PDB file of C-alpha atoms in Angstrom:
ATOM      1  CA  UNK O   1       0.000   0.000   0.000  1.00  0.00           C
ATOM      2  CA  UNK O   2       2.955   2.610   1.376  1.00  0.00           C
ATOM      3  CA  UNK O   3       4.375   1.323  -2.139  1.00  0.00           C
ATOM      4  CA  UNK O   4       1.967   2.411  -4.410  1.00  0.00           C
ATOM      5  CA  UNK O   5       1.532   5.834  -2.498  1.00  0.00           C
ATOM      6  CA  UNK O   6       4.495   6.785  -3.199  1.00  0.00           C
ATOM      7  CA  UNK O   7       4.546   5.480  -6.832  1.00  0.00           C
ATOM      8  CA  UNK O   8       1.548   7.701  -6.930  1.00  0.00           C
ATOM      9  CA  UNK O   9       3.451  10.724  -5.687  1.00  0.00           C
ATOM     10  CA  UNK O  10       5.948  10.069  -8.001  1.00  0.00           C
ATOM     11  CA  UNK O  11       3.875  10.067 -10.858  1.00  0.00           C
ATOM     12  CA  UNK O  12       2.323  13.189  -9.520  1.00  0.00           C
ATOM     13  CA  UNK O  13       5.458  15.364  -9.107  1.00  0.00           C
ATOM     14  CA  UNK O  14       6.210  14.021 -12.770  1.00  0.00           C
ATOM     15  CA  UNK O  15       3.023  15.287 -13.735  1.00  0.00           C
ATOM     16  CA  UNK O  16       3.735  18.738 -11.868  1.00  0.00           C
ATOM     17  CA  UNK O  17       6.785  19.689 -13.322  1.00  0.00           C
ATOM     18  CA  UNK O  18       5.718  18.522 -16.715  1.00  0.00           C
ATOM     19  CA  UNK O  19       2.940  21.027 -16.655  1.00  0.00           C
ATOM     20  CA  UNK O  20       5.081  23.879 -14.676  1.00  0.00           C
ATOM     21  CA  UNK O  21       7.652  23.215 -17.868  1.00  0.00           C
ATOM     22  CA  UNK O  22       5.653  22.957 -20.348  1.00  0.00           C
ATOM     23  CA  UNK O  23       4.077  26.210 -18.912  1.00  0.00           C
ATOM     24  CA  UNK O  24       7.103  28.456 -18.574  1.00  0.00           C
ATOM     25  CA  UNK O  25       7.928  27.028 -22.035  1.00  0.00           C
ATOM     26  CA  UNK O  26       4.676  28.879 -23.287  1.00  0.00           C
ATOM     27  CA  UNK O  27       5.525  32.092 -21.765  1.00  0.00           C
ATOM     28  CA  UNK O  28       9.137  32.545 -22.337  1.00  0.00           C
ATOM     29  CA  UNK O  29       8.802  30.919 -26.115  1.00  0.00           C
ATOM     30  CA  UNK O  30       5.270  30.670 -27.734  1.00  0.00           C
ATOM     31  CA  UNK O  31       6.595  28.010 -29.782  1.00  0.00           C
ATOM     32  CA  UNK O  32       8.441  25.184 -27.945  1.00  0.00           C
ATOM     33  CA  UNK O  33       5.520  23.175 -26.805  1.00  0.00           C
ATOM     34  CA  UNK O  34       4.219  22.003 -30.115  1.00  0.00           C
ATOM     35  CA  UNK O  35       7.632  22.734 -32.219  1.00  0.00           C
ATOM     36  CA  UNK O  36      10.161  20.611 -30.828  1.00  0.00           C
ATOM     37  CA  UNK O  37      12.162  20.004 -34.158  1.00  0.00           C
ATOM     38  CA  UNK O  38      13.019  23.612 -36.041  1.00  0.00           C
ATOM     39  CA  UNK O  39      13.915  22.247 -39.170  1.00  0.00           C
ATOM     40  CA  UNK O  40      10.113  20.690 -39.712  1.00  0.00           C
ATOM     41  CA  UNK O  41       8.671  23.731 -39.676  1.00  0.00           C
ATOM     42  CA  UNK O  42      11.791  26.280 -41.171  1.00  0.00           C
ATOM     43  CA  UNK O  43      12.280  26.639 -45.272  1.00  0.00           C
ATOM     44  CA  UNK O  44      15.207  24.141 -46.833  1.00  0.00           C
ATOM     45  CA  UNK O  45      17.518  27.099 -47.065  1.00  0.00           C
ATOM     46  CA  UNK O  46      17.048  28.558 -43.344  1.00  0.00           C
ATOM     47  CA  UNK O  47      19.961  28.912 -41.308  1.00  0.00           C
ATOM     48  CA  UNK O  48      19.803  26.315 -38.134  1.00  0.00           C
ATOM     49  CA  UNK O  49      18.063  27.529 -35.394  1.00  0.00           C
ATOM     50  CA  UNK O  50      18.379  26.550 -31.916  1.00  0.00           C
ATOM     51  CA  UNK O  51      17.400  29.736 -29.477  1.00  0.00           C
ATOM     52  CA  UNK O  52      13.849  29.110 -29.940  1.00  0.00           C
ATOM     53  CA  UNK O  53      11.290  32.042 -30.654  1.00  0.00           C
ATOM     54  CA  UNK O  54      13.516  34.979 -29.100  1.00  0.00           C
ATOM     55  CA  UNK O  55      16.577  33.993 -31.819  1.00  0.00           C
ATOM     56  CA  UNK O  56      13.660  34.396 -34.588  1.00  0.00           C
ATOM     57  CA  UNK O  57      13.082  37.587 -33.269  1.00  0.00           C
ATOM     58  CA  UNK O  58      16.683  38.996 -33.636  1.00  0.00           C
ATOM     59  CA  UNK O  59      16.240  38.676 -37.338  1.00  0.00           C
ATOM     60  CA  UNK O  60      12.270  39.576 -37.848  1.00  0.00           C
ATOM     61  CA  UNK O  61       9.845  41.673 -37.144  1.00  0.00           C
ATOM     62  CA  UNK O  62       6.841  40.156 -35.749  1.00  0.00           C
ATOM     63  CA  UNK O  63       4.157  43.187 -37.154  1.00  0.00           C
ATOM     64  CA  UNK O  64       3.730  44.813 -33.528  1.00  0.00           C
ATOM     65  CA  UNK O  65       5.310  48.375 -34.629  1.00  0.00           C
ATOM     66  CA  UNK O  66       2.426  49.234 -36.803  1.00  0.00           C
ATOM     67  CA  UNK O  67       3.934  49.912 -40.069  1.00  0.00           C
ATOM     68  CA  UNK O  68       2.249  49.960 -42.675  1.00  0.00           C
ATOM     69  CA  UNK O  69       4.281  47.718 -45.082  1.00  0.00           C
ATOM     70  CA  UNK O  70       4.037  44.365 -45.760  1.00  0.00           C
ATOM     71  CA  UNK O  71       5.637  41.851 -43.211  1.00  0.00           C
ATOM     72  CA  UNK O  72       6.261  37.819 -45.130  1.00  0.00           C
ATOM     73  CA  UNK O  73       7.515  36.313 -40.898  1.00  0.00           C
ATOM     74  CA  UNK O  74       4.138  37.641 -39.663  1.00  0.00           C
ATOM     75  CA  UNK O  75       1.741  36.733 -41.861  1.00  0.00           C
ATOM     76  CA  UNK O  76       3.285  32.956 -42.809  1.00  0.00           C
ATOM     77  CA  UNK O  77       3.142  32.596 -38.988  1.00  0.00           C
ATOM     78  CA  UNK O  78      -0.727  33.928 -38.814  1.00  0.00           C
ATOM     79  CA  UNK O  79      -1.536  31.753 -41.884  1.00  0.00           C
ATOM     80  CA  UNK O  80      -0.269  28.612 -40.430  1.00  0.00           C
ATOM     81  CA  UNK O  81      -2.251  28.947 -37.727  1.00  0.00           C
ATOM     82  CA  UNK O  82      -5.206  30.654 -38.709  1.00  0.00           C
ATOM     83  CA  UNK O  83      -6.095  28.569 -41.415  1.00  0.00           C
ATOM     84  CA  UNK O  84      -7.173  25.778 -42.642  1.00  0.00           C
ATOM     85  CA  UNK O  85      -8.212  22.540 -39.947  1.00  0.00           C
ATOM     86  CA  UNK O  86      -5.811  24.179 -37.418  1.00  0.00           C
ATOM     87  CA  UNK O  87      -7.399  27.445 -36.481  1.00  0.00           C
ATOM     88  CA  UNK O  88      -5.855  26.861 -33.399  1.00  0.00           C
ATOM     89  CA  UNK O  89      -7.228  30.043 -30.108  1.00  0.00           C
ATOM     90  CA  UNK O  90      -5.123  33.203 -30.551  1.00  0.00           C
ATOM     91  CA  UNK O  91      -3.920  32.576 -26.702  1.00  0.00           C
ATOM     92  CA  UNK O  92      -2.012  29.674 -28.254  1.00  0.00           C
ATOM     93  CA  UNK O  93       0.820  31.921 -28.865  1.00  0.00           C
ATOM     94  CA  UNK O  94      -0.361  35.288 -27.208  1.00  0.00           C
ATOM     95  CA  UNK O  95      -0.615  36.404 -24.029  1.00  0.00           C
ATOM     96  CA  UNK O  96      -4.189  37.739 -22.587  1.00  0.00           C
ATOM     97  CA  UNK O  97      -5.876  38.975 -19.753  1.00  0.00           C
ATOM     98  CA  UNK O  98     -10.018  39.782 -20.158  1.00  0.00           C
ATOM     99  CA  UNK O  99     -10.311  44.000 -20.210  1.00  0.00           C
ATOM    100  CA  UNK O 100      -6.430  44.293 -19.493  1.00  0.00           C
ATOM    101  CA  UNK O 101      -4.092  43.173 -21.819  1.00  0.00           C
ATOM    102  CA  UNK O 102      -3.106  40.948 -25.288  1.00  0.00           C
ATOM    103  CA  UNK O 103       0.628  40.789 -25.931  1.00  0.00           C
ATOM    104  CA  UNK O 104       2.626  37.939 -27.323  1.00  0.00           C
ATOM    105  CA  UNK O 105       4.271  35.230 -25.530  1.00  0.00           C
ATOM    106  CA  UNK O 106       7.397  35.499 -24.220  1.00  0.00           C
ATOM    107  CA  UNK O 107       7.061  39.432 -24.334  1.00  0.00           C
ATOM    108  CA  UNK O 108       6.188  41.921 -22.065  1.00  0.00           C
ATOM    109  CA  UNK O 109       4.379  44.490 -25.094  1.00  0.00           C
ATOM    110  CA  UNK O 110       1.278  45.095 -24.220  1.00  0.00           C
ATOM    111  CA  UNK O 111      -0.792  45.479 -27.500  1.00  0.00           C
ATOM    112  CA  UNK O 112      -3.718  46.966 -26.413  1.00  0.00           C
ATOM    113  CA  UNK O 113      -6.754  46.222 -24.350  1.00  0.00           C
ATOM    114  CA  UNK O 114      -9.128  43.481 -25.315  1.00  0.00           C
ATOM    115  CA  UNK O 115     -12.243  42.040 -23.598  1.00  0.00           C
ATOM    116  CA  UNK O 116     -12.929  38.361 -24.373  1.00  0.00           C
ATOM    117  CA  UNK O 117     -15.674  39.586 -27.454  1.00  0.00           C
ATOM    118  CA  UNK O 118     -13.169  41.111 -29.007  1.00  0.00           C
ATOM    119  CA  UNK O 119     -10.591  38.176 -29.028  1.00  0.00           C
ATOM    120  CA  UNK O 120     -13.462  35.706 -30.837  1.00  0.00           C
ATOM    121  CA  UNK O 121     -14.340  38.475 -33.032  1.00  0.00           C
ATOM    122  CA  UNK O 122     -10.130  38.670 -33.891  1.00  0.00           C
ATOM    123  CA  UNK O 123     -10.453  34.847 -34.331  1.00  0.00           C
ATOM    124  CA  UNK O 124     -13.672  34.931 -36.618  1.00  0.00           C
ATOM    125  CA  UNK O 125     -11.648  37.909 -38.531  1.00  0.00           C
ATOM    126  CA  UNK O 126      -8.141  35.729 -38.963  1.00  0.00           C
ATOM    127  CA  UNK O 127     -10.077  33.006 -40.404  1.00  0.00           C
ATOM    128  CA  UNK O 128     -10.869  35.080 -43.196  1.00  0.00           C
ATOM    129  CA  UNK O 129      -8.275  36.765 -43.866  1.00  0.00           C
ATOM    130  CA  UNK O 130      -6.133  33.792 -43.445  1.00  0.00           C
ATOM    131  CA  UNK O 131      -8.484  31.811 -46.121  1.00  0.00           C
ATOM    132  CA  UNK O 132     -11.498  33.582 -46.878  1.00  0.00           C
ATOM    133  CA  UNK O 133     -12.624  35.266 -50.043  1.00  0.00           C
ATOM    134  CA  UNK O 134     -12.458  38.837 -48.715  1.00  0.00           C
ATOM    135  CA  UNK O 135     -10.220  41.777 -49.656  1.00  0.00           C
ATOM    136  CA  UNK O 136      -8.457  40.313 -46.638  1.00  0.00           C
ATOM    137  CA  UNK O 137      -7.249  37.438 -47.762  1.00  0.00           C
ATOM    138  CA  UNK O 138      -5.765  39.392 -50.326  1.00  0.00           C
ATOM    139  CA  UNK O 139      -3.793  41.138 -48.415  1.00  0.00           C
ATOM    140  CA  UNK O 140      -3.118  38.037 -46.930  1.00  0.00           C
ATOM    141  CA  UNK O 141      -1.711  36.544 -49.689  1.00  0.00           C
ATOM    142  CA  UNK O 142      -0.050  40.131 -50.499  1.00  0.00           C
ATOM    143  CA  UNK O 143       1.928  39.456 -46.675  1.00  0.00           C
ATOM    144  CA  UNK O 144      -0.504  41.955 -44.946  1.00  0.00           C
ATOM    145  CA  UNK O 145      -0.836  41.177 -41.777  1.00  0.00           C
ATOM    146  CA  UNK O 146      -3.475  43.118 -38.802  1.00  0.00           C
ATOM    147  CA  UNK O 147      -1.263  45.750 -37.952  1.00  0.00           C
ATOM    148  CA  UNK O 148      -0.240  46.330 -41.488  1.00  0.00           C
ATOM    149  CA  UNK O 149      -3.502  47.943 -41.600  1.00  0.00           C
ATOM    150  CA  UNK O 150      -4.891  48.415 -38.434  1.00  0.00           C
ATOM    151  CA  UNK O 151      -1.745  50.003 -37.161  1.00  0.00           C
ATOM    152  CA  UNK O 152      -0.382  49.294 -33.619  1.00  0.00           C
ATOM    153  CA  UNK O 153      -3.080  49.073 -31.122  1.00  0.00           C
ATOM    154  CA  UNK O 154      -4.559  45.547 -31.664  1.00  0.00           C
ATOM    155  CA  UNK O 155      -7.982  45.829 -33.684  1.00  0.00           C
ATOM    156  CA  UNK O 156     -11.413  45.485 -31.760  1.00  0.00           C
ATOM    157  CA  UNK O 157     -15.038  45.606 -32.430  1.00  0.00           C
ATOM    158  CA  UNK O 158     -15.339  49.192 -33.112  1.00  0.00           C
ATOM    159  CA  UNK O 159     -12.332  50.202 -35.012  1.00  0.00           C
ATOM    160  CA  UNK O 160     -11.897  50.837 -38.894  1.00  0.00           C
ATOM    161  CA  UNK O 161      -9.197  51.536 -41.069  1.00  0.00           C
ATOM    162  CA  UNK O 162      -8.976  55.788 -42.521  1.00  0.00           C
ATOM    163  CA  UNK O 163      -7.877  56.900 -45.790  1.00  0.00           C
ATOM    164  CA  UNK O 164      -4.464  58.086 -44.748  1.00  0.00           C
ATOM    165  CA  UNK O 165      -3.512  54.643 -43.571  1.00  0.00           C
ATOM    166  CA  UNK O 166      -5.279  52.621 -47.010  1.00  0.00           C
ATOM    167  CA  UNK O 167      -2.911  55.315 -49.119  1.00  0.00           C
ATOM    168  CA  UNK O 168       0.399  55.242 -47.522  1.00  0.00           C
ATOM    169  CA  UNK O 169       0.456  51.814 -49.765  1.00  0.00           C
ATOM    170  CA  UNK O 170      -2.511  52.275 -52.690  1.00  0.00           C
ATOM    171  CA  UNK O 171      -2.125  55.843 -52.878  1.00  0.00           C
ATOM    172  CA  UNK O 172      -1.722  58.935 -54.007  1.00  0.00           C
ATOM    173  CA  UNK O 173      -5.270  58.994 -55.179  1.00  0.00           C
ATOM    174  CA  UNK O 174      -4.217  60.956 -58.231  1.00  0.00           C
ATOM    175  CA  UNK O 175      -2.750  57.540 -58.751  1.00  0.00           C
ATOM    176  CA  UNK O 176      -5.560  55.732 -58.034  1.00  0.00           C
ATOM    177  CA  UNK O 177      -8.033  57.191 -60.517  1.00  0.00           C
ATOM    178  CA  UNK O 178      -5.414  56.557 -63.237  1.00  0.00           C
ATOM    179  CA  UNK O 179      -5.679  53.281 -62.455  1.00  0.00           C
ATOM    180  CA  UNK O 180      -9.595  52.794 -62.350  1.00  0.00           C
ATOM    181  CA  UNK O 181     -10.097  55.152 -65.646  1.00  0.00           C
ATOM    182  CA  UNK O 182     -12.662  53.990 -68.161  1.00  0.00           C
ATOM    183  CA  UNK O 183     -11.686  55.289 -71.582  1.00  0.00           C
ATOM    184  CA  UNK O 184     -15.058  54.449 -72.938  1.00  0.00           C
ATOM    185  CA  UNK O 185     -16.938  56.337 -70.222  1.00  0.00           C
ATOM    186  CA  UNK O 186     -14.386  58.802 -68.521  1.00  0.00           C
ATOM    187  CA  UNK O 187     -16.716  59.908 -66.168  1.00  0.00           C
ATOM    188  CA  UNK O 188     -17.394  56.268 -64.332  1.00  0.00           C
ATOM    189  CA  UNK O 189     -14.201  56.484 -62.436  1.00  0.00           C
ATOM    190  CA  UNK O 190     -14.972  55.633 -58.841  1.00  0.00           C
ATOM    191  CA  UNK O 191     -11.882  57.378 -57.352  1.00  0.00           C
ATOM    192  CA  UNK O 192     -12.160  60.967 -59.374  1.00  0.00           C
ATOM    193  CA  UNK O 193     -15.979  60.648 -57.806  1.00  0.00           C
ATOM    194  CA  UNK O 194     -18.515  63.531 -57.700  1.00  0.00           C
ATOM    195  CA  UNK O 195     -18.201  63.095 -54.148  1.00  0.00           C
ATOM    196  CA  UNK O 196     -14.351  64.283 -53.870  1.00  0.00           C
ATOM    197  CA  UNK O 197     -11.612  62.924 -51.754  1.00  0.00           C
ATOM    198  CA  UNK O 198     -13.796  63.071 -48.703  1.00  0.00           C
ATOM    199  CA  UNK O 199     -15.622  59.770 -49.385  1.00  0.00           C
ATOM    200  CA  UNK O 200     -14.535  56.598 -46.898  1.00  0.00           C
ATOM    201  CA  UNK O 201     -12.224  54.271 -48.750  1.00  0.00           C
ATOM    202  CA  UNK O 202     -14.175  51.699 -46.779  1.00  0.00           C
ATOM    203  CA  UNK O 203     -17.441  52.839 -48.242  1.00  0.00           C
ATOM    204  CA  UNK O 204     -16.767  50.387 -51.082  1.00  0.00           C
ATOM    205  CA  UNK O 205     -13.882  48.441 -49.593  1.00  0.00           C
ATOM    206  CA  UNK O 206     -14.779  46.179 -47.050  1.00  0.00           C
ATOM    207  CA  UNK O 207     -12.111  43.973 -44.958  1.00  0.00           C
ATOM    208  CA  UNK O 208     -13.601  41.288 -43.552  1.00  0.00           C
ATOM    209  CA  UNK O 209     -16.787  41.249 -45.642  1.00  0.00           C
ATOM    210  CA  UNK O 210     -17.860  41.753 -48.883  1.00  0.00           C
ATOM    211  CA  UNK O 211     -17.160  44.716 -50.846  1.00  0.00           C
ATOM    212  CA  UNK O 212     -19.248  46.728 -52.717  1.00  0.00           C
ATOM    213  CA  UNK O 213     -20.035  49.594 -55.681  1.00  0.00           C
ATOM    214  CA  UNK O 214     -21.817  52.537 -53.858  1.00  0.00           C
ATOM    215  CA  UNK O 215     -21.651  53.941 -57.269  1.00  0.00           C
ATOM    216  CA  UNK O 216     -24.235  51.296 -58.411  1.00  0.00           C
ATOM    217  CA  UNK O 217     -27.143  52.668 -55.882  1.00  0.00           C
ATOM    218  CA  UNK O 218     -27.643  55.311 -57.808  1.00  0.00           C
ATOM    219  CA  UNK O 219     -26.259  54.541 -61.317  1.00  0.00           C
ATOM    220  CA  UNK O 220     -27.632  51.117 -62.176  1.00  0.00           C
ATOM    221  CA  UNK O 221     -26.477  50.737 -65.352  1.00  0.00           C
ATOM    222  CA  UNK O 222     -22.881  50.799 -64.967  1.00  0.00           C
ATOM    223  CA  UNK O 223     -20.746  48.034 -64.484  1.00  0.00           C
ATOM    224  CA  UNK O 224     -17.915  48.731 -62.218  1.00  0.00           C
ATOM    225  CA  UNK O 225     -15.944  44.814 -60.711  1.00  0.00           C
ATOM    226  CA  UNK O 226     -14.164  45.574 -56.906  1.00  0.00           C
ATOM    227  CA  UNK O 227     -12.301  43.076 -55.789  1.00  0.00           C
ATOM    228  CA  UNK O 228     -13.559  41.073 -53.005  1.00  0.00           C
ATOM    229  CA  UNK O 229     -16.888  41.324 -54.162  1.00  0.00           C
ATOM    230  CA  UNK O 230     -19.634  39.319 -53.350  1.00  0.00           C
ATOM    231  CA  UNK O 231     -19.328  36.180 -56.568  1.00  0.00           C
TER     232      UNK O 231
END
């Protein structure tokens, strides 16, 4: 009996500091518990890694500056994760507290505050942009990632995307309307609209759901394609 208590506890204390290491492995480096074996994961031509998440760091940028530029480590990470079967729970690899905090693992950042809605309304949003047939995904597949857009503070319910930010990349709208001319009809050009400057890029450019023509309400006849419209 006194035997197989203390086989018991030994099992137990296994059990313990398992967890506790498995545990400070998620919080010091978001990737060791499921990636034991680099090269599985790394492209043929990487360079050998053995320092875990913080040594990937020292080389990329993980997307949490804000800029708005295109970022290839974040958004093959977000893919792989977002996608597909997987579409594993963002606290997989960040760090977050309900109303107080959402960072990334292994980091002390905090990216901005986030109540639990927001976080399954970021993980309903990934999905798409991840593999969806939004304008999302196409800046998905353009290495987009959130911030790329959304800028710094970490995207929640409430929050769109201004013209400034959509132009530092598509813009200047002079250019724009160059691009969306209609030799035929000069006048259907969607960015030299009757409206001016003033009008929303998001008006007609939806992220995370279809877009649409506003120009259509009114003029019925024309026929004006947006990409990530509704097929």
């Amino acid at each position: 009996m006194m035997t197989a208590k203390i086989r018991w506890a030994g099992w137990l204390c296994a059990l313990l500091l398992l967890t506790g290491s498995m545990a400070m492995a998620q919080k010091n480096d978001p990737c060791a518990v499921c990636h034991k074996d680099w090269s599985k994961v790394l492209p043929k031509d990487h360079a050998a890694v053995s320092g875990g998440f913080a040594q990937c760091r020292s080389c990329h940028k993980t997307g949490t500056d804000g800029t708005a530029a295109a970022n290839g480590f974040s958004t093959r990470l977000h893919k792989a994760h977002a996608a597909g079967a997987r579409k594993l729970p963002c606290e997989t690899c960040h760090s977050f507290e309900d109303g107080k905090s959402f960072g990334l693992r292994g980091e002390d950042a905090n990216l901005g505050v986030v109540k639990k809605e927001d976080l399954a309304l970021m993980q309903q949003k990934m999905a798409t942009w991840a593999d969806g047939p939004f304008t999302d995904h196409m800046h998905a597949t353009a290495k987009v990632d959130c911030a790329g857009c959304h800028g710094k503070p970490v995207p929640v319910s409430d929050v769109t995307v201004e013209n400034p930010r959509c132009l530092e990349c598509h813009g200047p709208v002079e250019k724009l309307a160059e691009r969306s001319a209609n030799k035929e009809f000069p006048k259907r050009n969607p960015h030299a609209s009757h409206y001016g400057s003033d009008i929303a890029c998001t008006t007609c450019h939806k992220a995370h759901e279809a877009s649409v023509v506003m120009c259509a309400d009114c003029h019925k006849l024309w026929k004006l394609n947006i990409p990530g419209a509704a097929k």
